[in-house]
């Protein structure tokens, strides 16, 4: 039995999320279906990072155990055929053999996300960016983003009914950047809670518009309550950008 990591990217608009669900189509369901067709045997997958309905990924991973042999020289051929089977909004980018105990979720060192906002109307960005035609103070947005790195408990930015043992996350990057008429929030951390990035973005936008002061923003974090957190930012602006691993888990 050998273990493999399969790297994927996808447009999440048509899916109910990353992880397999009953009575709903997901990224995992489509990839498992393609593997079944190609390898002619069921290949259960374990995901690295769950993304919600409508959220996209430039990079995400599954791992799977294969009772069958995958010739390393034929991996490019396997990738080609899997992509021919998969719908156009999902792509397999790589398949790599790993150590037998490597785990796509637990061995991830970090995840990084980006949230895209366009400030002027643009019909070509409606599936991958949030149209937000309001005046924003970028300096205030970045002050709020920097504040986040001083905290570890993000219960205020976790949606209710989330079954987790801890709300602690370590953020190593949190910054807003402008690109012509676009605004991008980049955040990197060891883990993220359900709805966390969208909650951070929505609440910081209120700081950028002057609806919350920086002190009020800090109070929301310290309250450990999501009652004043704004989760209304739409999913289509959010991308899982990268999942990082130590190179030594790959053979």
Short mmCIF file of C-alpha atoms in Angstrom, two decimals:
data_model
loop_
_atom_site.label_atom_id
_atom_site.label_comp_id
_atom_site.label_asym_id
_atom_site.label_seq_id
_atom_site.Cartn_x
_atom_site.Cartn_y
_atom_site.Cartn_z
CA UNK A 1 0.00 0.00 0.00
CA UNK A 2 1.54 3.29 -1.12
CA UNK A 3 0.36 6.80 -0.29
CA UNK A 4 0.03 9.65 -2.78
CA UNK A 5 -0.78 13.36 -2.60
CA UNK A 6 -2.96 14.70 -5.39
CA UNK A 7 -2.85 18.48 -5.95
CA UNK A 8 -5.94 20.17 -7.36
CA UNK A 9 -7.22 23.63 -8.27
CA UNK A 10 -10.84 24.55 -8.86
CA UNK A 11 -13.52 27.14 -9.43
CA UNK A 12 -15.93 26.41 -6.59
CA UNK A 13 -18.96 28.28 -7.97
CA UNK A 14 -20.91 25.14 -8.89
CA UNK A 15 -20.08 23.11 -5.77
CA UNK A 16 -21.42 22.74 -2.24
CA UNK A 17 -17.88 22.80 -0.89
CA UNK A 18 -14.69 20.75 -0.86
CA UNK A 19 -15.56 17.78 1.36
CA UNK A 20 -17.92 15.04 0.23
CA UNK A 21 -21.56 15.48 1.36
CA UNK A 22 -24.80 13.58 0.99
CA UNK A 23 -27.21 14.93 -1.64
CA UNK A 24 -24.81 17.65 -2.84
CA UNK A 25 -22.01 17.78 -5.40
CA UNK A 26 -18.54 18.60 -4.09
CA UNK A 27 -14.94 18.78 -5.27
CA UNK A 28 -14.07 15.56 -3.45
CA UNK A 29 -17.00 13.69 -5.04
CA UNK A 30 -15.92 14.71 -8.55
CA UNK A 31 -12.27 13.78 -8.00
CA UNK A 32 -13.19 10.40 -6.45
CA UNK A 33 -15.49 9.74 -9.42
CA UNK A 34 -12.66 10.49 -11.87
CA UNK A 35 -10.23 8.25 -9.97
CA UNK A 36 -12.77 5.42 -9.98
CA UNK A 37 -13.22 5.69 -13.75
CA UNK A 38 -9.48 5.87 -14.48
CA UNK A 39 -8.10 3.30 -11.99
CA UNK A 40 -11.25 1.11 -12.07
CA UNK A 41 -11.30 0.84 -8.29
CA UNK A 42 -12.66 2.99 -5.49
CA UNK A 43 -10.08 5.52 -4.22
CA UNK A 44 -11.26 7.24 -0.99
CA UNK A 45 -9.66 10.64 -0.46
CA UNK A 46 -8.61 12.59 2.64
CA UNK A 47 -8.61 16.36 2.18
CA UNK A 48 -6.11 18.96 3.31
CA UNK A 49 -8.26 22.05 3.80
CA UNK A 50 -12.03 22.26 3.56
CA UNK A 51 -13.45 25.14 1.57
CA UNK A 52 -17.07 26.27 1.81
CA UNK A 53 -19.64 26.36 -0.98
CA UNK A 54 -18.58 28.71 -3.78
CA UNK A 55 -14.99 29.16 -2.54
CA UNK A 56 -12.18 28.63 -5.06
CA UNK A 57 -8.69 27.16 -4.75
CA UNK A 58 -5.48 27.81 -6.63
CA UNK A 59 -4.01 24.89 -4.68
CA UNK A 60 -5.47 22.21 -2.45
CA UNK A 61 -4.54 18.62 -1.70
CA UNK A 62 -5.95 15.17 -1.04
CA UNK A 63 -4.06 12.06 -0.05
CA UNK A 64 -5.01 8.51 -0.92
CA UNK A 65 -3.65 4.99 -0.40
CA UNK A 66 -3.25 2.82 -3.48
CA UNK A 67 -3.28 -0.97 -3.37
CA UNK A 68 -2.34 -0.80 -7.05
CA UNK A 69 0.99 0.27 -8.49
CA UNK A 70 1.30 3.71 -10.12
CA UNK A 71 4.32 3.80 -12.42
CA UNK A 72 6.04 7.11 -11.67
CA UNK A 73 6.85 7.49 -15.38
CA UNK A 74 3.15 7.25 -16.22
CA UNK A 75 1.97 9.89 -13.74
CA UNK A 76 1.84 12.62 -16.44
CA UNK A 77 -0.39 10.30 -18.49
CA UNK A 78 -2.63 9.67 -15.46
CA UNK A 79 -2.93 13.42 -14.85
CA UNK A 80 -3.83 13.98 -18.50
CA UNK A 81 -6.59 11.37 -18.45
CA UNK A 82 -7.97 12.45 -15.06
CA UNK A 83 -8.26 16.01 -16.35
CA UNK A 84 -10.07 14.74 -19.43
CA UNK A 85 -12.58 13.00 -17.14
CA UNK A 86 -13.03 15.86 -14.67
CA UNK A 87 -15.34 18.82 -15.38
CA UNK A 88 -13.69 21.97 -16.71
CA UNK A 89 -13.84 23.76 -13.35
CA UNK A 90 -11.54 21.23 -11.60
CA UNK A 91 -7.94 20.43 -12.57
CA UNK A 92 -5.41 17.93 -11.22
CA UNK A 93 -2.02 19.67 -11.10
CA UNK A 94 0.22 16.94 -9.72
CA UNK A 95 0.34 13.47 -8.15
CA UNK A 96 3.30 12.71 -5.86
CA UNK A 97 4.22 9.66 -3.82
CA UNK A 98 4.79 10.43 -0.14
CA UNK A 99 5.91 8.73 3.04
CA UNK A 100 3.39 6.10 4.12
CA UNK A 101 2.38 8.15 7.20
CA UNK A 102 2.18 11.56 5.49
CA UNK A 103 -1.18 13.27 6.05
CA UNK A 104 -2.61 15.96 3.76
CA UNK A 105 -4.35 17.74 6.63
CA UNK A 106 -2.18 17.22 9.69
CA UNK A 107 1.20 17.64 7.99
CA UNK A 108 0.30 21.00 6.44
CA UNK A 109 2.59 23.68 7.89
CA UNK A 110 0.44 26.59 6.73
CA UNK A 111 -2.47 27.64 4.57
CA UNK A 112 -2.69 30.96 2.76
CA UNK A 113 -5.85 32.62 1.47
CA UNK A 114 -6.59 35.66 -0.62
CA UNK A 115 -9.81 37.62 -0.86
CA UNK A 116 -10.38 39.67 -4.03
CA UNK A 117 -12.37 42.90 -4.16
CA UNK A 118 -12.97 45.15 -7.16
CA UNK A 119 -13.94 48.73 -6.43
CA UNK A 120 -15.25 49.61 -9.88
CA UNK A 121 -17.90 47.66 -11.75
CA UNK A 122 -16.41 44.89 -13.87
CA UNK A 123 -18.62 42.13 -15.33
CA UNK A 124 -15.58 39.92 -16.00
CA UNK A 125 -14.75 39.61 -12.31
CA UNK A 126 -18.15 38.77 -10.88
CA UNK A 127 -17.33 35.08 -10.29
CA UNK A 128 -13.95 35.60 -8.66
CA UNK A 129 -14.10 38.98 -6.89
CA UNK A 130 -16.48 40.93 -4.64
CA UNK A 131 -17.78 44.21 -6.09
CA UNK A 132 -17.54 46.76 -3.26
CA UNK A 133 -18.09 50.32 -4.58
CA UNK A 134 -17.35 52.20 -1.35
CA UNK A 135 -14.59 54.53 -0.29
CA UNK A 136 -12.07 52.75 1.93
CA UNK A 137 -9.15 53.93 4.04
CA UNK A 138 -6.41 51.48 3.04
CA UNK A 139 -4.15 52.58 5.90
CA UNK A 140 -6.88 51.72 8.42
CA UNK A 141 -7.47 48.36 6.72
CA UNK A 142 -3.80 47.51 7.09
CA UNK A 143 -3.72 48.63 10.71
CA UNK A 144 -6.63 46.28 11.41
CA UNK A 145 -4.89 43.48 9.47
CA UNK A 146 -1.68 43.97 11.47
CA UNK A 147 -3.59 43.87 14.77
CA UNK A 148 -4.74 40.32 13.98
CA UNK A 149 -1.19 38.97 14.31
CA UNK A 150 -1.21 39.97 18.00
CA UNK A 151 -4.01 37.51 18.75
CA UNK A 152 -4.36 33.73 18.75
CA UNK A 153 -8.00 33.14 19.80
CA UNK A 154 -10.32 33.79 16.84
CA UNK A 155 -13.60 32.50 18.25
CA UNK A 156 -15.23 35.80 17.24
CA UNK A 157 -14.59 34.90 13.58
CA UNK A 158 -15.85 31.34 13.67
CA UNK A 159 -19.34 30.53 12.47
CA UNK A 160 -21.64 28.86 14.99
CA UNK A 161 -22.13 25.08 15.13
CA UNK A 162 -18.46 24.53 14.30
CA UNK A 163 -17.11 21.42 16.02
CA UNK A 164 -13.51 22.27 16.90
CA UNK A 165 -11.41 21.60 19.98
CA UNK A 166 -9.72 24.99 19.90
CA UNK A 167 -10.23 28.41 18.33
CA UNK A 168 -6.51 29.17 18.40
CA UNK A 169 -4.80 30.05 15.13
CA UNK A 170 -1.38 31.56 14.47
CA UNK A 171 -1.37 34.15 11.68
CA UNK A 172 2.04 34.84 10.13
CA UNK A 173 0.82 37.14 7.35
CA UNK A 174 -2.09 39.56 7.22
CA UNK A 175 -1.98 42.43 4.73
CA UNK A 176 -4.09 44.39 2.25
CA UNK A 177 -2.69 45.38 -1.15
CA UNK A 178 -4.07 47.59 -3.91
CA UNK A 179 -3.81 46.73 -7.61
CA UNK A 180 -5.25 49.50 -9.81
CA UNK A 181 -9.01 49.31 -9.09
CA UNK A 182 -8.67 46.07 -7.14
CA UNK A 183 -8.05 45.30 -3.49
CA UNK A 184 -6.62 42.00 -2.25
CA UNK A 185 -6.40 40.70 1.31
CA UNK A 186 -3.69 38.07 1.88
CA UNK A 187 -3.58 36.01 5.07
CA UNK A 188 -1.46 33.03 6.07
CA UNK A 189 -1.74 30.86 9.17
CA UNK A 190 -1.27 27.38 10.53
CA UNK A 191 -5.05 26.78 10.49
CA UNK A 192 -8.35 28.61 9.90
CA UNK A 193 -11.83 28.27 11.37
CA UNK A 194 -15.05 27.84 9.41
CA UNK A 195 -15.99 31.19 7.86
CA UNK A 196 -12.96 32.87 9.45
CA UNK A 197 -11.44 34.63 6.44
CA UNK A 198 -14.78 35.98 5.22
CA UNK A 199 -15.55 37.17 8.75
CA UNK A 200 -12.19 38.91 9.00
CA UNK A 201 -12.64 40.59 5.61
CA UNK A 202 -16.21 41.75 6.25
CA UNK A 203 -15.37 43.17 9.68
CA UNK A 204 -12.19 44.90 8.48
CA UNK A 205 -14.14 46.50 5.63
CA UNK A 206 -16.27 48.16 8.31
CA UNK A 207 -13.06 49.53 9.84
CA UNK A 208 -11.97 50.77 6.40
CA UNK A 209 -15.29 52.59 5.99
CA UNK A 210 -15.14 54.15 9.45
CA UNK A 211 -18.07 52.16 10.83
CA UNK A 212 -15.83 50.48 13.42
CA UNK A 213 -12.82 52.08 15.10
CA UNK A 214 -9.64 50.08 15.64
CA UNK A 215 -10.48 49.83 19.34
CA UNK A 216 -13.94 48.49 18.50
CA UNK A 217 -12.28 45.97 16.16
CA UNK A 218 -10.01 44.82 18.99
CA UNK A 219 -13.01 44.56 21.30
CA UNK A 220 -14.73 42.27 18.78
CA UNK A 221 -11.67 39.99 18.74
CA UNK A 222 -11.39 39.96 22.54
CA UNK A 223 -15.13 39.40 23.08
CA UNK A 224 -14.83 35.84 21.69
CA UNK A 225 -18.34 36.31 20.33
CA UNK A 226 -19.35 36.55 16.65
CA UNK A 227 -22.35 38.81 17.31
CA UNK A 228 -20.65 41.90 15.76
CA UNK A 229 -18.62 40.03 13.15
CA UNK A 230 -19.67 40.62 9.53
CA UNK A 231 -19.78 37.30 7.66
CA UNK A 232 -21.73 38.76 4.73
CA UNK A 233 -18.81 38.90 2.26
CA UNK A 234 -19.66 36.47 -0.56
CA UNK A 235 -17.78 33.22 -1.06
CA UNK A 236 -16.84 33.88 -4.70
CA UNK A 237 -14.16 36.42 -3.73
CA UNK A 238 -12.26 33.89 -1.61
CA UNK A 239 -9.40 31.67 -2.82
CA UNK A 240 -7.36 29.07 -0.98
CA UNK A 241 -4.04 30.13 -2.43
CA UNK A 242 -1.46 27.67 -1.08
CA UNK A 243 -0.99 24.76 1.31
CA UNK A 244 2.61 24.34 2.50
CA UNK A 245 4.45 21.13 3.44
CA UNK A 246 7.98 20.09 4.29
CA UNK A 247 9.60 18.74 1.12
CA UNK A 248 10.88 15.66 2.97
CA UNK A 249 7.41 14.05 3.06
CA UNK A 250 7.60 13.56 -0.73
CA UNK A 251 9.60 10.67 -2.16
#
